[in-house]
Amino acid sequence: MVATTETVERRLTIQTVEIAPNTTAIRSLDWDRDRFDIEFGLQNGTTYNSYLIKGEKTVLVDTSHTKFRDLYLQTLKGLVNPKEIDYIIVSHTEPDHSGLVGDVLEIAPRATVLASKVALQFLENLVHDPFSKRIVKSGDRIDIGGGHCIEFISAPNLHWPDTIFSFDHKTKILYTCDAFGMHYCSHDTFDVDLEAIEPDFRFYYDCLMGPNARSLINAMKKMAELGEIKIIANGHGPLLYHHLEFLRERYQAWSNVQAKAETIVGMFYVPNYGYADHVAHALTHGIQKTGVGVETLDISTADHQEIQELAGRAAGIIIGMPASANVAAQAGISSLLAVVKPKQFVGFFECFGGDDEPISPLRKRFVDLGIKEGFSAIKIKETPTTNTLTAWEERGSEFGQVLVRDRNLKQVKALDVNMERALGRISNGLYIITSEKNGTKSAMLASWVAQASLQPLGFTVAVAKDRAIEAFMQVGDSFVLNVLEEGNYKDLKKHFLKRLPPGVDRFSGIKTQVAQNGAPILTDSLAYIECEIVDRMECSDHWIVYCHAKEGRVAKNEGLTAVRHRKVGNYY
Ligand SMILES: Cc1cc2nc3c(=O)[nH]c(=O)nc-3n(C[C@H](O)[C@H](O)[C@H](O)COP(=O)(O)O)c2cc1C
């Protein structure tokens, strides 16, 4: 691992690193990528990773985002005479990896594009001039000399339908593109700092890979047959090397949980059409917080059996309205209508692709079959913002809660009464958590709060996974813990427990001041603590969020904290 060069230009930089013999990573570092896509929620930028392998023949694995056009092409020309590139492997056709394939083909006229059948069909629409191409599928190999023999593995739906992995038998490097990636931008080429990358690795999995857990399990079975894998050369973030086995096991464990989810939502839409991906990812994230699994299918390419098999297993069905002219997608919807059952719930969203099939007539057809609507249809009226994404995520959680309501009630009733009463004797105070992120505010009444460290002063809060405020409680976020006062908390408690429609100002009519970290301080609270989240631990249906106190004040020295005395332990 030698030769690192970096060229700085407006927070877009390129890093080239030799990661193995004859193998160079070309990492486009996008430091400022904002949170517009839900999967960029942790705001740590991202990278688009491309790789150059030089045997007797030269192979380029993926390219970069078009915003890196000049930097990337200039860097590539510095590493190789493009006329000598023999193959371009296109792992999948999402624009952030394949956006420059057309530009590279212009300067690499003798290159043959190697990709899955579906990817090549997509590419023909992207690259208008004819190009040399070859379909590859699981088990196919190319020998590029110098001992480098590259084997292909079909890995559909990870997270695009056309994905392939490539494995170099000489270097034992597996090129996985989106799978095993993360949106995390730093100078570290590899996963040296596990603590720093873990939250992003998990967040990315939840948003993009979890909905395809079954496909992931299949792909991981094929990976196991390859033998030793030394490096996972992903498409985003640091490459997996130091903690490869641990992170691979995490993927397996999370996917097993997802695949075993008792309750499933089938998400049927056409990816890359209008804002379809944004809505689908936000809804998925919200649904998964309730412990409900999500499986997605591209309704325009999946075959009818696949559509009907998923629809048959799903408790909930979500349809992203395709373009009315998309004949294949319309046929897919007809397949769905043929198998849905009255006990299922359905939800619809518009994609804003310009030519969306209208929602109302389709909704009527489902309702006429006795199917209930799980959330009011999402109709996009203008370009979505981060606030809209948060509202969609909440809509997803509401849908998930509807699907598991009866099951959860049954489980609570089945608990041992004596144990439940004993647990009820654990008492805590009463608090309101308030936060502000990207211009949006949120709040929650909480009692599962406990001091957890002395130096530095820190405490934990247990936050249910499907709480709206959970999106504001990621590592690095800050909030205010408002301590309620005994004898003077009922109005605040009532106000913050009221259910409000998404988008309504939670703080209207409440006296507040702005904390240094931007969150509202409730003027009528007994004390407040400003804090920053430094860690999270997953505990079944809750996250234990550990925070460091940064600032704090007591309003009334003689005041006492309101205490929550409970009778049973199966609620707060
Ligand atoms: C007394 C009391 C204490 C609560 N404490 C917590 C808590 O510590 N953690 C939590 O996740 N929810 C807690 N809740 C539940 C949330 O306050 C409440 O359900 C939430 O504000 C609704 O938000 P949602 O729309 O995100 O579900 C508590 C509720 C009550 C009534």
XYZ file of C-alpha atoms and ligand atoms in Angstrom:
603
model
C 0.000 0.000 0.000
C 2.020 2.917 -1.322
C 1.588 6.033 -3.424
C -1.201 8.194 -2.119
C -1.931 11.360 -4.071
C -4.655 13.866 -3.362
C -5.888 16.758 -5.478
C -8.054 19.317 -3.688
C -10.830 21.194 -5.496
C -13.965 22.554 -3.808
C -14.263 19.726 -1.266
C -14.182 17.152 -4.054
C -10.878 15.309 -3.873
C -9.436 12.155 -5.370
C -7.303 9.637 -3.539
C -5.373 6.937 -5.354
C -3.855 4.100 -3.355
C -2.208 0.865 -4.388
C -4.186 -1.658 -2.331
C -2.573 -4.868 -3.645
C -0.121 -5.855 -6.393
C -1.220 -4.279 -9.702
C -4.382 -2.993 -8.052
C -5.131 0.687 -7.453
C -8.141 2.179 -5.703
C -9.326 5.482 -7.204
C -11.508 6.988 -4.513
C -13.546 10.100 -5.336
C -14.021 11.802 -1.966
C -17.234 13.858 -1.756
C -16.802 15.624 1.582
C -19.965 17.699 1.539
C -22.602 15.336 0.207
C -25.661 16.535 2.091
C -28.511 14.696 3.699
C -30.966 14.921 0.856
C -31.112 11.162 0.407
C -32.292 9.456 3.556
C -29.299 7.111 3.507
C -26.974 10.084 3.914
C -28.626 10.811 7.253
C -25.412 10.791 9.251
C -23.932 13.620 7.191
C -20.401 12.321 6.878
C -20.109 12.804 3.133
C -19.385 9.819 0.913
C -16.919 8.378 -1.558
C -17.335 6.727 -4.963
C -14.722 3.990 -5.287
C -13.367 2.754 -8.585
C -10.503 0.294 -9.112
C -7.830 -0.348 -11.717
C -6.331 -3.833 -12.108
C -3.336 -4.282 -14.414
C -2.505 -7.827 -15.474
C -1.428 -8.443 -19.045
C -4.779 -6.841 -19.738
C -6.167 -3.808 -17.914
C -9.500 -3.734 -16.119
C -11.382 -0.770 -14.670
C -14.003 -1.622 -12.029
C -16.734 1.057 -11.985
C -16.152 4.779 -12.511
C -17.462 7.747 -10.530
C -20.181 10.357 -10.152
C -20.448 12.893 -12.980
C -19.562 15.704 -10.545
C -16.026 14.223 -10.549
C -15.800 14.131 -14.376
C -12.663 16.256 -14.847
C -10.869 15.134 -11.693
C -11.583 11.463 -12.293
C -10.633 11.393 -15.980
C -7.445 13.360 -15.306
C -6.517 10.958 -12.455
C -7.293 7.908 -14.579
C -5.085 9.211 -17.423
C -2.280 9.661 -14.890
C -2.517 5.997 -13.919
C -2.988 4.336 -17.294
C -3.092 5.123 -20.980
C -6.891 4.818 -21.415
C -6.366 3.275 -24.858
C -4.905 0.291 -22.999
C -8.040 -0.393 -20.926
C -9.398 -3.754 -22.103
C -12.415 -4.164 -19.837
C -14.734 -1.947 -17.815
C -16.672 -3.894 -15.192
C -19.957 -2.151 -14.421
C -21.109 -3.591 -11.096
C -24.478 -1.883 -11.499
C -25.795 1.113 -13.384
C -26.592 3.563 -10.582
C -25.293 6.942 -11.843
C -22.883 7.542 -8.930
C -20.756 4.586 -10.121
C -21.520 4.381 -13.816
C -22.079 8.086 -14.549
C -18.729 8.344 -16.310
C -18.809 5.077 -18.266
C -19.705 6.973 -21.459
C -16.820 9.431 -20.916
C -14.347 6.618 -20.227
C -15.499 4.727 -23.333
C -14.749 7.816 -25.422
C -11.095 7.737 -24.364
C -10.871 3.938 -24.072
C -12.232 2.841 -27.447
C -11.039 -0.754 -27.250
C -12.646 -1.482 -23.862
C -15.366 -4.101 -23.574
C -18.014 -3.461 -20.930
C -18.665 -6.485 -18.696
C -21.969 -6.370 -16.822
C -25.166 -8.289 -16.107
C -27.782 -8.562 -18.849
C -30.081 -6.020 -17.147
C -27.193 -3.591 -16.572
C -26.208 -3.703 -20.229
C -29.796 -2.921 -21.237
C -29.762 0.131 -18.928
C -26.327 1.188 -20.206
C -27.452 1.162 -23.812
C -29.871 3.960 -22.866
C -27.190 5.857 -20.960
C -24.373 5.584 -23.506
C -25.753 6.539 -26.868
C -22.869 5.452 -29.104
C -22.437 1.729 -29.762
C -19.863 0.000 -27.535
C -18.346 -3.435 -27.157
C -20.077 -5.443 -24.415
C -20.341 -8.885 -22.870
C -22.935 -10.254 -20.466
C -21.446 -11.906 -17.371
C -23.183 -14.119 -14.796
C -22.282 -16.229 -11.771
C -19.323 -18.504 -12.412
C -18.074 -16.662 -15.530
C -14.371 -15.765 -15.387
C -11.916 -13.630 -17.307
C -8.192 -14.287 -17.209
C -6.336 -10.982 -17.537
C -2.860 -12.485 -17.129
C -0.291 -12.005 -14.393
C -2.247 -14.535 -12.310
C -5.323 -12.275 -12.100
C -8.382 -14.354 -12.833
C -11.611 -12.490 -12.184
C -14.768 -14.417 -11.353
C -18.256 -12.872 -11.424
C -21.082 -13.408 -8.984
C -24.670 -12.355 -9.684
C -25.941 -10.385 -6.703
C -29.290 -8.999 -7.863
C -31.072 -6.315 -5.816
C -27.973 -5.209 -3.865
C -29.305 -2.653 -4.082
C -30.064 -2.441 -7.802
C -31.582 -5.305 -9.798
C -28.541 -5.540 -12.066
C -25.727 -5.918 -9.505
C -22.717 -8.220 -9.912
C -19.738 -8.780 -7.602
C -16.269 -9.546 -9.043
C -13.551 -11.554 -7.297
C -9.868 -11.448 -8.206
C -8.500 -14.904 -7.325
C -4.918 -13.595 -7.203
C -5.327 -10.725 -4.745
C -8.395 -12.234 -3.000
C -10.156 -8.901 -3.377
C -13.941 -8.940 -3.755
C -15.426 -5.921 -5.537
C -18.960 -5.444 -4.184
C -19.976 -1.915 -5.191
C -22.940 -0.858 -2.968
C -22.936 -3.943 -0.733
C -20.723 -3.611 2.377
C -20.450 0.125 1.712
C -21.162 3.161 3.861
C -21.524 6.870 3.325
C -18.440 7.939 5.207
C -15.764 10.189 3.787
C -12.303 10.349 5.359
C -8.686 10.032 4.292
C -8.653 6.456 5.622
C -8.601 4.103 2.673
C -9.414 1.179 4.958
C -11.659 0.504 7.956
C -8.993 1.385 10.557
C -11.369 3.266 12.858
C -14.190 0.831 13.570
C -15.788 3.034 16.212
C -16.010 5.963 13.784
C -17.506 4.025 10.878
C -19.830 1.574 12.660
C -22.890 3.872 12.930
C -22.650 4.724 9.200
C -22.069 1.099 8.244
C -25.247 0.130 10.134
C -27.304 3.087 8.906
C -26.416 2.322 5.292
C -27.273 -1.350 5.780
C -30.671 -0.448 7.251
C -31.512 1.934 4.409
C -30.226 0.055 1.389
C -29.430 -3.561 2.168
C -31.983 -4.581 4.850
C -34.884 -4.424 2.375
C -33.064 -7.036 0.299
C -31.908 -9.273 3.130
C -32.876 -12.459 1.306
C -30.832 -11.475 -1.760
C -27.973 -10.590 0.563
C -28.080 -13.979 2.272
C -27.922 -15.646 -1.163
C -24.992 -13.446 -2.200
C -23.163 -14.217 1.060
C -23.582 -17.958 0.445
C -21.859 -17.493 -2.920
C -19.147 -15.405 -1.215
C -18.482 -18.259 1.210
C -17.712 -20.534 -1.761
C -14.903 -18.224 -2.900
C -12.644 -19.149 0.030
C -10.524 -16.506 1.703
C -11.496 -12.883 0.986
C -8.720 -10.487 2.023
C -10.312 -7.159 1.102
C -13.857 -6.131 0.343
C -13.440 -3.321 -2.160
C -16.809 -1.603 -1.856
C -18.211 1.333 -3.820
C -18.683 3.777 -0.935
C -16.587 4.601 2.140
C -13.467 2.900 3.463
C -12.631 -0.579 2.130
C -13.070 -3.498 4.535
C -9.776 -5.074 5.576
C -8.906 -4.668 9.291
C -12.418 -5.582 10.516
C -13.605 -7.485 7.472
C -14.693 -10.632 9.312
C -16.500 -8.707 12.046
C -18.364 -6.505 9.570
C -19.199 -9.485 7.372
C -20.664 -11.268 10.405
C -22.702 -8.137 11.211
C -24.205 -8.252 7.709
C -25.063 -11.912 8.154
C -26.633 -11.386 11.587
C -28.694 -8.340 10.548
C -29.867 -10.103 7.393
C -30.893 -13.189 9.351
C -33.033 -10.989 11.623
C -34.585 -9.211 8.625
C -35.251 -12.422 6.731
C -36.929 -13.937 9.800
C -39.198 -10.938 10.430
C -42.657 -12.355 11.101
C -44.339 -9.415 9.441
C -43.293 -8.199 6.016
C -44.125 -5.255 3.801
C -43.758 -5.724 0.047
C -42.603 -2.478 -1.583
C -43.372 -2.437 -5.313
C -42.058 0.453 -7.390
C -39.818 1.411 -10.301
C -36.390 2.493 -8.993
C -34.726 5.569 -10.434
C -38.079 7.018 -11.537
C -38.741 10.544 -10.212
C -38.348 10.594 -6.427
C -39.341 6.922 -6.112
C -36.051 5.887 -4.452
C -36.247 8.717 -1.935
C -39.797 7.899 -0.875
C -39.143 4.149 -0.814
C -35.994 4.506 1.310
C -37.648 6.884 3.774
C -40.723 4.648 4.154
C -38.523 1.552 4.494
C -36.438 3.140 7.194
C -39.558 4.104 9.130
C -41.185 0.676 8.723
C -38.081 -1.235 9.813
C -37.965 0.748 13.053
C -41.166 -1.058 14.073
C -39.522 -4.488 13.652
C -41.382 -5.127 10.392
C -39.275 -6.377 7.483
C -39.414 -4.732 4.051
C -38.735 -6.473 0.764
C -38.615 -4.455 -2.416
C -39.254 -5.432 -6.000
C -38.828 -3.459 -9.180
C -42.346 -3.827 -10.521
C -41.221 -3.256 -14.087
C -38.555 -5.997 -14.219
C -39.670 -8.605 -11.638
C -41.527 -11.553 -13.094
C -45.138 -12.160 -12.158
C -44.387 -15.168 -9.976
C -41.922 -13.129 -7.891
C -44.461 -10.320 -7.502
C -47.222 -12.698 -6.464
C -44.974 -14.698 -4.111
C -43.946 -11.547 -2.213
C -47.467 -10.110 -2.214
C -48.760 -13.427 -0.846
C -46.382 -13.323 2.164
C -46.695 -9.613 2.930
C -48.997 -8.152 5.584
C -48.653 -4.749 3.940
C -48.205 -3.677 0.332
C -46.824 -0.337 -0.814
C -47.006 0.775 -4.400
C -44.912 3.584 -5.870
C -46.958 4.778 -8.828
C -45.091 4.028 -12.068
C -45.344 6.034 -15.279
C -48.707 5.409 -16.916
C -46.888 4.487 -20.136
C -44.773 1.799 -18.427
C -46.525 -1.279 -19.773
C -44.404 -3.781 -17.814
C -45.120 -1.973 -14.536
C -48.846 -1.820 -15.272
C -48.800 -5.573 -15.883
C -46.974 -5.987 -12.538
C -49.752 -4.094 -10.750
C -52.359 -6.355 -12.357
C -50.435 -9.363 -10.984
C -50.606 -7.769 -7.533
C -54.328 -7.117 -7.731
C -54.885 -10.763 -8.581
C -53.463 -12.021 -5.265
C -54.111 -9.382 -2.563
C -56.368 -10.369 0.351
C -58.765 -8.288 2.467
C -56.725 -8.687 5.676
C -53.776 -6.905 4.063
C -53.013 -3.187 4.313
C -51.960 -1.056 1.371
C -50.246 2.322 0.901
C -49.480 4.401 -2.188
C -46.951 7.026 -3.108
C -46.508 9.263 -6.078
C -43.052 9.387 -7.652
C -43.215 12.860 -9.234
C -41.695 11.400 -12.363
C -43.806 13.635 -14.587
C -46.127 10.993 -15.942
C -47.257 9.072 -12.832
C -50.261 6.792 -13.002
C -52.907 8.618 -10.889
C -53.368 7.184 -7.387
C -57.150 7.500 -6.936
C -58.413 4.926 -9.472
C -55.894 2.325 -8.300
C -56.666 2.984 -4.629
C -60.364 2.442 -5.408
C -59.607 -0.948 -6.970
C -57.792 -2.083 -3.803
C -60.427 -0.652 -1.449
C -63.172 -2.374 -3.481
C -61.400 -5.667 -2.766
C -61.750 -4.949 0.982
C -58.118 -3.951 1.539
C -57.530 -1.227 4.115
C -55.282 1.763 3.552
C -52.418 1.808 6.098
C -51.407 5.435 5.542
C -52.811 8.320 3.564
C -51.270 8.368 0.089
C -48.077 10.383 -0.327
C -48.647 12.954 -3.060
C -45.584 15.002 -3.892
C -46.496 18.570 -4.751
C -43.016 20.099 -4.864
C -39.336 19.123 -4.686
C -38.917 17.203 -1.414
C -36.787 18.635 1.393
C -35.148 16.966 4.393
C -38.327 17.761 6.356
C -40.415 15.906 3.796
C -38.102 12.902 4.074
C -38.525 12.892 7.858
C -42.318 13.074 7.459
C -42.254 10.098 5.036
C -40.123 8.143 7.478
C -42.749 8.812 10.183
C -45.472 7.671 7.778
C -43.502 4.419 7.370
C -43.345 3.902 11.151
C -47.097 4.490 11.413
C -47.686 1.853 8.720
C -45.453 -0.641 10.550
C -47.209 0.063 13.864
C -50.606 -0.656 12.281
C -49.332 -4.018 11.017
C -47.974 -5.230 14.371
C -50.504 -3.623 16.736
C -52.548 -6.799 17.393
C -49.473 -9.012 17.716
C -47.809 -6.623 20.204
C -50.975 -6.420 22.323
C -51.138 -10.228 22.487
C -47.475 -10.412 23.553
C -47.981 -7.839 26.327
C -51.025 -9.747 27.621
C -49.032 -12.978 27.687
C -46.433 -11.604 30.155
C -46.166 -13.077 33.651
C -48.259 -10.814 35.920
C -45.971 -11.057 38.986
C -42.837 -10.331 37.024
C -44.596 -7.445 35.319
C -45.584 -5.951 38.685
C -42.089 -6.395 40.096
C -40.593 -4.582 37.109
C -43.146 -1.822 37.610
C -41.368 -0.939 40.871
C -38.408 0.416 38.894
C -39.013 4.172 38.997
C -37.558 7.078 37.057
C -38.064 10.806 36.680
C -40.067 12.551 33.975
C -38.373 14.493 31.216
C -39.031 16.086 27.847
C -36.347 15.598 25.231
C -36.204 18.413 22.707
C -34.050 18.564 19.607
C -33.383 20.460 16.433
C -31.741 19.075 13.290
C -31.569 20.570 9.807
C -34.170 23.185 10.743
C -36.708 20.623 12.020
C -37.648 20.300 15.701
C -38.820 17.262 17.597
C -39.749 16.358 21.174
C -40.657 13.335 23.303
C -41.820 12.668 26.848
C -39.314 10.232 28.391
C -38.870 8.519 31.716
C -36.283 5.837 30.941
C -33.401 8.193 31.676
C -30.464 7.255 33.940
C -27.098 8.792 34.797
C -24.388 6.539 33.406
C -20.949 8.125 33.966
C -19.117 10.587 36.235
C -16.148 11.632 34.141
C -17.311 12.981 31.829
C -20.818 13.479 33.194
C -23.053 11.354 31.048
C -26.454 9.679 31.017
C -28.536 7.315 28.909
C -32.022 7.515 27.452
C -33.917 4.477 26.147
C -35.613 5.488 22.894
C -38.049 3.106 21.206
C -36.820 2.285 17.704
C -40.009 3.530 16.074
C -40.158 6.933 17.791
C -40.217 9.897 15.439
C -37.418 11.468 17.495
C -35.137 8.487 16.843
C -33.971 10.107 13.593
C -32.692 13.023 15.713
C -30.796 10.781 18.089
C -27.865 9.485 16.078
C -24.240 9.560 17.239
C -23.014 13.175 16.910
C -26.488 14.720 17.301
C -27.272 16.958 20.248
C -30.459 17.621 22.227
C -31.776 19.122 25.461
C -33.032 17.041 28.391
C -35.704 19.128 30.134
C -36.333 17.922 33.708
C -39.996 18.226 34.723
C -40.950 19.541 38.153
C -43.075 17.653 40.680
C -46.468 19.342 40.985
C -45.942 21.403 37.857
C -45.642 19.043 34.900
C -49.129 17.884 33.909
C -49.727 20.500 31.183
C -46.343 19.859 29.579
C -46.825 16.094 29.790
C -50.264 16.312 28.196
C -49.053 18.640 25.478
C -46.075 16.482 24.465
C -48.094 13.255 24.442
C -50.661 14.684 22.031
C -50.481 13.047 18.597
C -49.960 15.652 15.907
C -50.095 15.211 12.137
C -46.634 15.297 10.501
C -45.379 18.826 9.869
C -47.364 20.544 12.685
C -45.232 22.700 15.047
C -44.867 20.713 18.267
C -43.822 23.833 20.184
C -46.711 26.117 19.257
C -48.084 27.744 22.468
C -45.137 26.499 24.592
C -42.645 28.930 26.189
C -39.137 28.155 24.946
C -35.626 29.584 24.699
C -32.969 28.451 22.256
C -30.135 26.362 23.708
C -26.547 26.768 22.474
C -26.953 23.561 20.489
C -30.064 24.971 18.771
C -32.677 22.784 20.530
C -35.589 24.416 22.400
C -35.301 24.720 26.215
C -38.724 24.527 27.886
C -38.958 27.641 30.062
C -41.345 25.871 32.503
C -39.029 22.941 33.196
C -37.197 22.562 36.504
C -33.764 22.161 34.927
C -32.224 21.525 31.541
C -29.117 19.748 30.295
C -27.617 20.275 26.853
C -25.894 17.155 25.650
C -24.241 15.383 22.750
C -24.803 11.754 21.762
C -21.596 9.743 21.806
C -22.793 6.137 21.571
C -25.822 3.942 20.962
C -26.489 0.389 22.008
C -29.176 -1.713 20.378
C -31.468 -3.360 22.945
C -34.244 -5.268 21.218
C -37.026 -2.701 20.634
C -35.117 0.316 22.044
C -31.846 2.132 21.451
C -29.938 3.008 24.616
C -28.527 6.396 23.721
C -25.492 7.488 25.763
C -24.772 11.219 25.920
C -22.252 13.593 27.440
C -23.625 16.615 29.293
C -22.228 19.870 27.880
C -24.159 22.577 29.709
C -26.932 22.705 32.291
C -28.929 24.928 34.629
C -31.533 24.584 37.399
C -34.394 27.107 37.343
C -35.594 26.614 40.943
C -33.122 25.351 43.543
C -35.878 24.115 45.890
C -37.780 22.257 43.115
C -38.014 18.435 43.018
C -37.946 16.230 39.944
C -41.296 14.746 38.901
C -41.194 10.981 39.451
C -43.049 8.359 37.472
C -44.479 5.640 39.761
C -45.774 2.679 37.795
C -47.831 -0.393 38.603
C -46.535 -2.638 35.800
C -43.321 -2.956 33.832
C -44.786 -3.433 30.372
C -45.182 0.292 29.712
C -43.240 3.443 30.602
C -44.847 8.463 31.239
C -44.268 8.156 29.907
C -42.914 7.965 29.768
C -42.358 7.651 28.517
N -41.013 7.408 28.400
C -40.507 7.014 27.216
C -39.128 6.702 27.081
O -38.349 6.783 28.010
N -38.681 6.296 25.866
C -39.522 6.206 24.782
O -39.057 5.832 23.698
N -40.825 6.520 24.868
C -41.332 6.924 26.056
N -42.647 7.229 26.165
C -43.509 7.195 24.959
C -43.444 8.508 24.213
O -43.374 9.636 25.005
C -44.673 8.715 23.313
O -45.230 7.538 22.933
C -44.181 9.442 22.136
O -43.987 10.775 22.468
C -45.060 9.338 20.917
O -44.196 9.629 19.862
P -44.162 8.812 18.480
O -45.166 9.539 17.640
O -42.793 8.918 17.988
O -44.550 7.405 18.787
C -43.217 7.554 27.399
C -44.585 7.759 27.544
C -45.120 8.052 28.782
C -46.592 8.236 28.904
